[in-house]
């Protein structure tokens, strides 16, 4: 700002000086040379600009000296003004300020946009995820545009796979895309994202990536007003200090009572206060990572199902929410009347006006005003679905609905095992789950586990071992990187191994040791740094997630699609209503093979719903209807009250504890050694 004011002062001074010199020069030429006003103006202009046509010039000696004075003083002022103007045009500081003012004008025109506050790992991951999402959407969009020209080129040059005239084909594709893009501009989420940060370097980096950025402290009214918070739809707050998060939420809520606010909290102490001052949703990154790790390890098909429809950019599948407000033509219609199957879409859930969720509703369900319909469909179908569902809507979609912060109460068993008893019990276990833990994500994962289930905890932290023993878990005290420790935990007989260690070198060693013991073992792990994900995969892990990446994906989902986020939490992480999503493997002897879903009477007997089916090809069927016939080796994804899950397994398998021989895919098992050089 100081540079801008100084440059303004220099330009103003130069202009004033030039005006004075010009006036004085004109008067001087009129008095000394006896020129008319027009001739004096002409001579002064030619002299100051150093053009000098020579048609009019000073003839007297005094006129010559006056001309020299005018040239020296006037040209100096002109050069001074040009230098100040050039500074104004090319100075990085001035350019940044101009960009800031242009950005501010753009933001003032925004409506229904989203605001991201903060910096650090969580915001970095959110920005990275956003950019990946946008790039992938543009890629899918380009493929749609290329369709007509590709068909035309195939007719002329033959099939693209034959490789005829590749350069000509590529040039024509680029030309076609260039001609079509101005008429088919693709709007992306970046057009509706405003980032608030107090780090100038980070702000410059974000601007280079195409983001709208406001530099300032998010706790300030002025900063939030500059972000046009009054007209925003939702805001994500991810600050390093929970106190600042609380102040930011309070400030934003005072400025916009309808704003949907998602906040990230580092500790439990202020969580409820952040919620009470106005946050609609409060998220703990490590708690969330623990929840995802549990699903990834215990219910990998459930994880794949939801990850595919919510977070995976490589799949051209999206989940959207449509609110039925007055005027929507969907009101009073049955789901089957929407003919979503023609768009390859399906309704996986509905939030009623009372805030209750209906999972995988029957196609005869009649939709009502005020309900929010949650739909899974290919990206290309989403715009049409939104237009059809919201036709006639004239007011904003109501989003200011608060979700109370979750409070996990760790489950405890009635018995405690001594180290000797635990070793003996583990020696007899088969198809159990092993958890190697010493970091926050892992501890949060164990916090949510039931010690009555077949879990074995491995840790060399004496204090932590005491805590989990007190809860009733079987614990193996030792270093998880050692083969001997993993063998004591039964890694050669286990179904899955979860690794969540602070030292990622230890994670790699543990993965190598476990994979050398068992090729059928499902191995999941955490990586705090994205660059280490590939290393852990190469060591033999089946799945690797980054806690901050998971948190970033979910907090962005909560900000941009709050009803979808709340539905996801309702069916997966619902500690209030004791609901879970489980997976049932239809092995060769499963009782349900060959039966239709409506024949199982799941809703009547167990208050359960089939939200998805993984077919033998690996593809998912979303919200299958009652006439769907279950086939061998398919996996049913069922949402059910926790109290009924064992009974459902008993009905499907003949045993509540029956599990498949492996949770890994057969192709992965067969190629593990060949693909993994670290195990050769």
XYZ file of C-alpha atoms in Angstrom:
680
model
C 0.000 0.000 0.000
C 2.862 2.395 0.800
C 4.462 1.673 -2.599
C 1.149 2.344 -4.314
C 0.689 5.701 -2.539
C 4.286 6.718 -3.268
C 3.878 5.900 -6.962
C 0.621 7.855 -7.046
C 2.393 10.827 -5.445
C 5.201 10.671 -8.027
C 2.796 10.553 -10.977
C 0.735 13.423 -9.543
C 3.880 15.517 -8.946
C 5.098 14.887 -12.496
C 1.728 15.865 -14.003
C 1.543 19.069 -11.942
C 5.132 19.956 -12.867
C 4.528 19.332 -16.566
C 1.362 21.450 -16.468
C 3.285 24.327 -14.835
C 6.237 24.095 -17.264
C 3.878 23.876 -20.246
C 1.954 26.981 -19.159
C 5.106 28.956 -18.375
C 6.715 27.866 -21.701
C 3.679 28.994 -23.721
C 3.631 32.384 -22.013
C 7.433 32.722 -22.442
C 7.313 32.036 -26.195
C 4.477 34.498 -26.635
C 6.367 37.256 -24.785
C 9.894 36.565 -26.059
C 9.165 35.565 -29.673
C 5.891 37.424 -30.097
C 4.064 34.271 -31.204
C 0.338 33.809 -31.244
C -1.258 31.488 -28.687
C -1.690 28.657 -31.202
C 1.923 28.965 -32.451
C 3.220 29.091 -28.864
C 1.201 25.980 -27.961
C 2.546 24.178 -31.054
C 6.183 25.150 -30.388
C 5.928 24.198 -26.696
C 4.444 20.796 -27.551
C 7.119 20.066 -30.188
C 9.862 21.177 -27.786
C 8.720 19.166 -24.750
C 8.138 16.018 -26.807
C 11.513 16.551 -28.601
C 9.797 16.072 -31.980
C 10.789 19.469 -33.356
C 9.251 19.707 -36.852
C 11.131 22.997 -37.501
C 8.210 24.846 -39.102
C 8.102 27.176 -36.074
C 11.156 27.846 -33.911
C 12.744 30.485 -31.698
C 14.698 33.024 -33.736
C 16.093 35.408 -31.084
C 19.004 34.659 -28.780
C 16.722 35.004 -25.733
C 14.323 32.566 -27.413
C 17.152 30.065 -27.872
C 18.028 30.199 -24.153
C 14.335 29.917 -23.242
C 13.995 26.824 -25.477
C 17.007 25.208 -23.763
C 15.409 25.902 -20.351
C 12.073 24.433 -21.480
C 13.734 21.295 -22.927
C 15.847 20.565 -19.848
C 13.182 21.204 -17.213
C 10.250 19.799 -19.179
C 12.011 16.678 -20.461
C 13.230 15.912 -16.926
C 9.694 16.100 -15.601
C 8.382 13.970 -18.482
C 11.065 11.335 -17.814
C 10.219 11.420 -14.107
C 6.527 10.910 -14.914
C 7.259 8.088 -17.366
C 9.421 6.344 -14.770
C 6.636 6.608 -12.176
C 4.071 5.365 -14.702
C 6.280 2.422 -15.679
C 6.666 1.573 -12.006
C 2.914 1.671 -11.639
C 2.490 -0.683 -14.594
C 5.235 -3.267 -13.961
C 6.055 -3.189 -10.225
C 5.241 -6.573 -8.581
C 3.807 -4.810 -5.523
C 1.606 -2.565 -7.626
C 0.591 -5.477 -9.836
C -0.376 -7.466 -6.745
C -2.400 -4.537 -5.473
C -4.181 -4.161 -8.808
C -4.894 -7.897 -8.788
C -6.205 -7.580 -5.240
C -8.544 -4.762 -6.213
C -9.711 -6.648 -9.306
C -10.271 -9.737 -7.140
C -12.208 -7.624 -4.645
C -14.500 -6.369 -7.408
C -15.082 -9.957 -8.570
C -15.832 -11.133 -5.019
C -18.306 -8.299 -4.466
C -20.325 -9.622 -7.402
C -20.391 -13.193 -6.084
C -23.469 -14.860 -4.591
C -23.917 -18.324 -3.057
C -20.137 -18.834 -2.955
C -17.902 -20.723 -0.502
C -15.216 -19.330 1.791
C -12.120 -21.203 3.038
C -10.295 -19.686 6.029
C -6.792 -20.605 7.134
C -3.500 -22.061 5.983
C -1.387 -25.065 6.873
C -1.554 -28.766 6.030
C -5.333 -29.125 6.136
C -5.960 -26.140 3.866
C -3.103 -27.228 1.569
C -4.708 -30.634 1.180
C -8.117 -29.048 0.592
C -6.698 -26.817 -2.153
C -4.861 -29.771 -3.728
C -8.030 -31.850 -3.672
C -9.998 -28.982 -5.237
C -7.483 -28.564 -8.058
C -7.463 -32.304 -8.757
C -11.253 -32.310 -8.839
C -11.394 -29.381 -11.253
C -8.709 -30.825 -13.551
C -10.462 -34.164 -13.682
C -13.796 -32.520 -14.417
C -12.208 -30.517 -17.246
C -10.714 -33.759 -18.614
C -14.141 -35.450 -18.612
C -15.620 -32.320 -20.178
C -12.983 -32.288 -22.919
C -13.721 -35.934 -23.702
C -17.379 -35.029 -24.173
C -16.431 -32.201 -26.535
C -14.051 -34.488 -28.429
C -16.808 -37.038 -29.067
C -18.206 -35.553 -32.328
C -14.802 -34.782 -33.841
C -13.450 -38.234 -32.892
C -16.382 -39.928 -34.635
C -15.803 -37.740 -37.695
C -12.064 -38.489 -37.753
C -12.699 -42.220 -37.325
C -14.886 -42.173 -40.434
C -12.159 -40.395 -42.424
C -8.928 -41.925 -41.094
C -10.167 -45.160 -39.548
C -10.198 -46.268 -35.921
C -7.973 -44.201 -33.615
C -6.414 -47.398 -32.263
C -4.934 -48.113 -35.703
C -2.762 -45.010 -35.297
C -3.350 -43.518 -38.780
C -2.270 -39.868 -39.190
C -1.837 -39.167 -35.481
C -0.483 -35.631 -35.969
C -3.341 -34.560 -38.216
C -5.879 -36.063 -35.809
C -4.283 -34.296 -32.826
C -4.188 -30.935 -34.634
C -7.833 -31.201 -35.667
C -8.870 -32.186 -32.125
C -7.045 -29.172 -30.652
C -8.607 -26.830 -33.220
C -12.083 -28.233 -32.577
C -11.665 -27.836 -28.812
C -10.347 -24.273 -29.201
C -13.314 -23.310 -31.382
C -15.891 -24.868 -29.057
C -14.645 -23.768 -25.642
C -15.733 -20.093 -25.974
C -19.305 -21.255 -26.604
C -19.278 -24.036 -23.978
C -17.460 -22.472 -21.076
C -17.134 -24.915 -18.193
C -17.897 -23.389 -14.824
C -15.987 -25.032 -11.978
C -15.951 -24.843 -8.207
C -12.917 -22.538 -8.392
C -15.241 -19.798 -9.666
C -17.136 -19.948 -6.354
C -14.260 -20.382 -3.869
C -12.814 -17.474 -1.863
C -9.763 -18.210 0.305
C -8.878 -16.056 3.325
C -5.256 -16.266 4.517
C -2.876 -14.018 6.440
C 0.198 -15.417 4.639
C 1.155 -13.161 1.648
C 3.375 -15.812 0.046
C 0.647 -18.427 0.259
C -1.874 -15.903 -1.092
C 0.329 -15.246 -4.148
C 0.686 -18.995 -4.720
C -3.100 -19.463 -4.603
C -3.690 -16.591 -7.027
C -1.339 -18.263 -9.491
C -3.548 -21.361 -9.264
C -6.616 -19.303 -10.137
C -8.161 -18.826 -6.689
C -9.872 -15.694 -5.427
C -7.863 -14.688 -2.344
C -8.384 -12.195 0.492
C -5.347 -11.388 2.623
C -6.227 -10.780 6.259
C -7.163 -12.284 9.599
C -10.423 -14.267 9.418
C -11.387 -13.182 12.946
C -11.805 -9.625 11.624
C -15.205 -8.299 10.522
C -13.521 -6.303 7.747
C -11.751 -9.351 6.307
C -14.928 -11.432 6.236
C -16.871 -8.545 4.708
C -14.173 -8.258 2.023
C -14.842 -11.942 1.300
C -18.528 -11.010 0.850
C -19.567 -13.303 3.684
C -23.013 -11.692 3.702
C -23.851 -13.367 0.369
C -21.924 -16.618 0.865
C -23.592 -20.027 1.198
C -21.011 -21.818 3.331
C -17.639 -21.381 5.004
C -14.859 -23.752 6.016
C -12.684 -22.736 8.985
C -9.376 -24.593 9.425
C -7.072 -22.605 11.703
C -4.141 -23.837 13.799
C -5.553 -22.285 16.978
C -8.979 -23.471 18.193
C -9.538 -20.136 19.975
C -9.162 -18.280 16.671
C -11.477 -20.828 15.064
C -14.101 -20.047 17.716
C -13.738 -16.271 17.159
C -13.947 -16.685 13.387
C -17.123 -18.765 13.650
C -18.672 -16.231 16.041
C -17.777 -13.302 13.761
C -19.079 -15.026 10.625
C -22.311 -16.069 12.325
C -22.977 -12.461 13.406
C -22.472 -11.283 9.821
C -24.587 -13.990 8.172
C -27.143 -15.954 10.161
C -27.872 -18.327 7.230
C -24.234 -19.250 6.556
C -23.406 -22.973 6.803
C -20.141 -23.190 8.776
C -17.867 -26.238 8.963
C -14.986 -25.932 11.440
C -11.936 -28.066 12.122
C -10.987 -28.447 15.793
C -7.648 -29.727 17.058
C -8.731 -30.608 20.605
C -11.910 -31.654 22.393
C -11.935 -28.778 24.919
C -13.441 -26.112 22.657
C -15.449 -28.346 20.324
C -18.804 -27.777 22.000
C -18.161 -24.033 22.353
C -17.333 -23.760 18.643
C -20.608 -25.520 17.913
C -22.572 -23.342 20.358
C -21.342 -20.054 18.857
C -22.647 -21.069 15.451
C -20.708 -23.852 13.682
C -23.040 -26.261 11.885
C -20.463 -29.038 11.863
C -17.225 -29.517 13.840
C -14.652 -31.986 12.529
C -11.573 -33.500 14.184
C -9.037 -34.544 11.498
C -7.474 -37.427 13.441
C -10.830 -38.726 14.676
C -12.067 -38.692 11.103
C -8.896 -40.447 9.905
C -9.449 -43.124 12.549
C -13.014 -43.669 11.345
C -11.856 -44.011 7.746
C -9.052 -46.379 8.741
C -11.540 -48.610 10.537
C -13.761 -48.783 7.481
C -10.814 -49.259 5.174
C -9.600 -52.218 7.248
C -12.788 -53.822 8.570
C -15.174 -52.986 5.718
C -13.067 -52.382 2.581
C -16.017 -52.761 0.203
C -18.028 -50.193 2.165
C -15.032 -47.864 1.968
C -14.713 -48.381 -1.798
C -18.431 -47.761 -2.267
C -18.517 -44.394 -0.487
C -15.063 -43.302 -1.623
C -16.120 -43.907 -5.217
C -19.277 -41.782 -5.055
C -17.829 -39.001 -2.896
C -14.081 -38.556 -3.302
C -12.566 -40.526 -6.195
C -11.814 -38.163 -9.112
C -10.851 -40.989 -11.473
C -14.449 -42.246 -11.542
C -16.943 -40.173 -13.480
C -19.461 -40.512 -10.632
C -20.792 -37.770 -8.345
C -23.224 -37.521 -5.448
C -25.430 -34.457 -5.416
C -28.249 -33.087 -3.274
C -31.459 -31.538 -4.592
C -33.798 -29.669 -2.261
C -37.465 -29.799 -3.232
C -38.794 -26.313 -2.701
C -42.034 -24.747 -3.838
C -42.386 -25.080 -7.607
C -40.198 -28.171 -8.073
C -41.850 -30.584 -10.496
C -40.546 -33.524 -8.453
C -42.919 -32.790 -5.571
C -45.677 -35.438 -5.173
C -43.964 -37.735 -7.684
C -42.724 -41.274 -7.103
C -39.011 -41.870 -7.447
C -39.645 -44.215 -10.378
C -41.359 -41.329 -12.228
C -38.049 -39.433 -12.378
C -36.654 -42.117 -14.731
C -33.193 -41.595 -13.293
C -32.129 -44.974 -14.678
C -32.065 -43.358 -18.133
C -29.383 -41.015 -16.744
C -27.618 -43.906 -14.960
C -28.609 -42.296 -11.652
C -30.093 -43.612 -8.407
C -31.536 -42.150 -5.196
C -29.454 -43.457 -2.273
C -31.056 -41.327 0.430
C -33.603 -38.690 1.414
C -33.527 -36.183 4.260
C -37.053 -35.404 5.359
C -38.269 -32.009 6.476
C -37.857 -33.167 10.105
C -34.162 -33.898 9.538
C -34.536 -37.683 9.479
C -32.794 -39.800 6.846
C -34.332 -42.514 4.675
C -31.721 -44.887 3.231
C -32.150 -46.324 -0.296
C -35.895 -45.522 -0.521
C -38.173 -47.751 -2.572
C -38.958 -46.506 -6.097
C -42.613 -46.109 -5.054
C -41.678 -43.462 -2.459
C -43.596 -40.183 -3.006
C -41.390 -37.101 -2.579
C -42.583 -34.082 -0.608
C -41.788 -30.383 -0.482
C -38.860 -29.544 1.804
C -37.131 -32.911 1.386
C -33.532 -33.192 0.187
C -32.948 -35.936 -2.383
C -29.442 -37.479 -2.458
C -28.600 -38.849 -5.898
C -25.651 -40.752 -7.359
C -25.102 -40.283 -11.103
C -22.373 -39.788 -13.747
C -20.976 -36.249 -13.867
C -22.546 -35.601 -17.268
C -26.032 -36.226 -15.817
C -25.700 -34.026 -12.709
C -26.521 -30.639 -14.372
C -29.722 -31.999 -15.903
C -30.766 -33.647 -12.612
C -30.262 -30.361 -10.749
C -32.245 -28.400 -13.327
C -35.100 -30.916 -13.311
C -35.264 -31.089 -9.516
C -35.031 -27.371 -8.845
C -37.244 -26.112 -11.659
C -39.470 -23.363 -10.329
C -37.396 -22.738 -7.195
C -36.980 -19.032 -6.514
C -35.347 -18.939 -3.106
C -32.107 -20.173 -1.596
C -31.744 -23.774 -0.521
C -31.940 -23.860 3.297
C -28.661 -25.182 4.695
C -28.438 -23.739 8.196
C -28.920 -27.036 9.999
C -26.652 -27.944 12.914
C -25.182 -31.354 13.582
C -24.254 -31.816 17.281
C -20.574 -32.688 17.785
C -20.022 -36.405 18.105
C -18.934 -37.724 21.469
C -17.343 -41.148 21.269
C -17.730 -43.212 24.413
C -15.134 -46.002 24.255
C -16.637 -49.435 24.721
C -15.306 -51.606 27.538
C -15.455 -55.360 27.966
C -16.325 -56.994 31.281
C -13.021 -58.898 31.475
C -9.324 -57.980 31.454
C -6.511 -60.112 30.075
C -3.062 -60.484 31.548
C -0.219 -60.613 29.011
C -0.052 -64.383 29.364
C -3.816 -64.782 28.859
C -3.760 -62.482 25.834
C -0.908 -64.466 24.211
C -2.830 -67.709 24.736
C -6.098 -66.357 23.311
C -4.373 -64.797 20.290
C -2.611 -68.092 19.560
C -6.045 -69.648 18.977
C -7.486 -66.799 16.870
C -8.151 -67.004 13.129
C -9.418 -64.403 10.661
C -8.990 -61.677 13.268
C -7.874 -58.050 12.913
C -4.510 -56.661 14.073
C -3.963 -52.984 14.856
C -0.403 -51.607 15.147
C -0.676 -48.151 16.659
C 1.292 -45.311 18.246
C -0.049 -42.087 16.652
C -3.186 -39.933 16.983
C -4.995 -41.433 13.988
C -4.447 -44.966 15.256
C -5.477 -44.147 18.809
C -8.685 -42.574 17.513
C -9.332 -45.676 15.437
C -8.910 -47.955 18.479
C -11.116 -45.615 20.506
C -14.009 -46.556 18.222
C -13.441 -50.337 18.268
C -15.376 -52.866 20.331
C -13.073 -55.020 22.505
C -15.646 -57.837 22.323
C -14.743 -58.255 18.646
C -11.643 -60.201 17.469
C -9.099 -57.365 17.642
C -5.449 -57.638 18.631
C -3.653 -54.395 19.536
C 0.127 -54.240 19.005
C 2.098 -51.445 20.697
C 5.381 -50.868 22.538
C 4.047 -47.809 24.422
C 3.709 -48.937 28.066
C 1.223 -46.230 29.047
C -0.995 -46.816 26.017
C -0.878 -50.589 26.504
C -2.255 -50.129 30.026
C -5.180 -48.078 28.704
C -6.272 -50.573 26.038
C -5.802 -53.526 28.409
C -8.129 -51.700 30.810
C -10.762 -51.611 28.060
C -10.513 -55.386 27.618
C -8.506 -55.763 24.388
C -6.036 -58.560 23.707
C -2.698 -56.737 23.544
C 0.682 -57.880 22.265
C 3.372 -55.705 23.826
C 6.254 -55.349 21.390
C 7.833 -53.687 18.348
C 5.471 -54.098 15.342
C 8.361 -53.902 12.860
C 9.669 -57.286 14.057
C 8.498 -60.541 12.523
C 8.402 -62.185 15.956
C 5.941 -59.583 17.287
C 3.633 -59.919 14.279
C 3.727 -63.722 14.543
C 2.779 -63.476 18.239
C -0.181 -61.340 17.075
C -1.165 -64.098 14.611
C -0.356 -62.225 11.371
C -0.093 -65.570 9.563
C -3.748 -66.323 10.397
C -5.257 -62.805 10.509
C -7.681 -61.331 7.999
C -6.399 -57.741 8.064
C -3.669 -55.563 9.561
C -4.037 -51.843 10.281
C -0.803 -49.859 10.683
C -0.895 -46.324 12.081
C 2.582 -45.351 13.285
C 4.140 -41.918 13.733
C 7.439 -42.954 12.103
C 6.770 -43.827 8.477
C 10.051 -45.731 8.193
C 8.605 -48.048 10.865
C 5.414 -48.264 8.811
C 7.378 -49.460 5.764
C 9.289 -52.043 7.830
C 6.060 -53.325 9.405
C 4.399 -53.659 5.988
C 7.392 -55.587 4.602
C 7.452 -57.905 7.623
C 3.694 -58.535 7.494
C 3.620 -59.141 3.742
C 6.495 -61.643 4.019
C 4.434 -63.539 6.631
C 1.146 -63.615 4.684
C 0.196 -62.910 1.082
C -3.527 -63.130 1.910
C -3.410 -60.473 4.630
C -5.172 -57.174 3.862
C -2.741 -54.431 4.942
C -3.870 -50.836 5.445
C -1.675 -47.971 6.624
C -1.515 -44.220 7.207
C 1.040 -41.819 5.715
C 1.425 -38.308 7.072
C 3.234 -37.153 3.921
C 1.793 -37.738 0.457
C 5.207 -38.542 -1.027
C 5.470 -41.571 1.285
C 2.220 -43.138 0.098
C 3.913 -44.718 -2.920
C 6.751 -46.117 -0.775
C 4.312 -47.788 1.604
C 2.325 -49.190 -1.324
C 5.521 -50.529 -2.864
C 6.388 -52.235 0.407
C 3.215 -54.322 0.077
C 0.340 -52.332 1.623
C -3.036 -52.690 -0.090
C -4.430 -49.309 0.953
C -2.685 -46.171 2.247
C -4.426 -42.962 3.311
C -3.238 -39.574 4.523
C -5.123 -38.308 7.622
C -5.026 -34.692 6.452
C -6.045 -35.646 2.928
C -9.059 -37.545 4.280
C -9.973 -34.633 6.565
C -9.607 -32.162 3.676
C -11.897 -34.195 1.435
C -14.522 -34.530 4.119
C -14.437 -30.922 5.324
C -14.831 -29.759 1.714
C -17.741 -32.154 1.284
C -19.307 -30.771 4.483
C -18.901 -27.224 3.175
C -20.176 -27.665 -0.370
C -22.700 -30.531 0.058
C -23.726 -30.510 3.720
C -26.701 -32.849 3.377
C -24.595 -35.424 1.536
C -21.978 -35.127 4.276
C -24.549 -35.578 7.034
C -26.053 -38.569 5.244
C -22.586 -40.095 4.999
C -22.095 -39.610 8.742
C -25.575 -40.933 9.458
C -24.941 -44.290 7.814
C -21.259 -44.737 8.714
C -20.289 -42.948 11.901
C -23.584 -42.664 13.755
C -22.821 -43.051 17.456
C -26.036 -41.235 18.448
C -28.500 -43.551 16.724
C -26.292 -46.682 16.719
C -26.451 -47.205 12.970
C -23.701 -48.827 10.890
C -23.022 -49.859 7.322
C -21.787 -53.412 6.964
C -20.818 -55.656 4.063
C -21.972 -59.227 3.458
C -19.942 -61.487 1.157
C -22.135 -63.864 -0.817
C -19.841 -66.890 -0.732
C -20.738 -70.171 -2.411
C -22.920 -71.394 0.449
C -24.613 -68.057 1.318
C -28.351 -68.525 1.912
C -29.286 -65.367 0.006
C -27.801 -66.359 -3.364
C -30.525 -66.507 -6.022
C -33.024 -64.553 -3.952
C -34.425 -61.121 -4.724
C -33.848 -58.261 -2.304
C -37.538 -57.678 -1.552
C -37.878 -61.365 -0.599
C -35.420 -60.841 2.278
C -37.827 -58.397 4.016
C -34.827 -56.539 5.487
C -36.763 -53.364 6.231
C -39.546 -55.172 8.100
C -37.376 -57.645 10.024
C -34.225 -55.624 10.731
C -34.970 -51.992 9.766
C -32.133 -52.456 7.246
C -31.637 -51.291 3.646
C -29.351 -52.408 0.822
C -27.621 -49.231 -0.316
C -25.307 -50.910 -2.809
C -24.043 -54.144 -4.364
C -20.532 -54.837 -5.608
C -20.829 -57.202 -8.529
C -18.241 -59.827 -9.463
C -16.912 -57.446 -12.149
C -16.041 -54.939 -9.428
C -18.732 -52.471 -10.512
C -21.258 -51.120 -8.014
C -25.027 -51.053 -8.281
C -26.345 -48.044 -6.351
C -29.554 -48.396 -4.303
C -30.678 -51.623 -6.047
C -34.438 -52.065 -6.178
C -36.366 -54.983 -4.678
C -36.400 -57.049 -7.876
C -32.586 -57.250 -7.931
C -31.456 -60.913 -7.767
C -28.408 -61.628 -5.580
C -25.616 -63.627 -7.230
C -22.720 -65.659 -5.882
C -19.555 -63.744 -4.890
C -21.325 -60.387 -4.854
C -20.977 -58.131 -1.804
C -24.076 -56.515 -0.306
C -23.647 -53.144 1.420
C -26.324 -52.852 4.099
C -27.245 -50.003 6.444
C -28.666 -51.396 9.678
C -29.002 -50.709 13.407
C -25.902 -52.061 15.149
C -28.049 -54.306 17.345
C -29.307 -56.168 14.250
C -26.060 -56.590 12.327
C -25.083 -59.938 13.865
C -28.541 -61.370 13.244
C -28.402 -60.293 9.604
C -25.006 -62.009 9.216
C -26.444 -65.121 10.840
C -29.333 -65.127 8.369
C -27.102 -64.548 5.352
C -24.207 -66.854 6.292
C -25.484 -69.177 8.997
C -22.965 -67.624 11.401
C -22.465 -64.119 12.802
C -18.679 -64.561 12.786
C -18.212 -66.146 9.369
C -15.772 -64.207 7.220
C -14.212 -64.662 3.774
C -10.761 -66.260 3.500
C -9.272 -62.926 2.437
C -10.356 -59.313 1.980
C -7.830 -58.863 -0.839
C -8.832 -59.345 -4.448
C -7.610 -62.547 -6.111
C -5.696 -60.652 -8.808
C -3.754 -58.736 -6.164
C -2.838 -61.917 -4.294
C -1.582 -63.630 -7.444
C 0.675 -60.731 -8.466
C 1.919 -59.559 -5.077
C 5.406 -61.033 -5.311
C 5.871 -60.091 -8.954
C 4.778 -56.495 -8.383
C 6.662 -55.939 -5.133
C 10.448 -55.741 -5.644
C 11.022 -55.155 -1.921
C 9.817 -58.686 -1.219
C 11.950 -60.421 -3.883
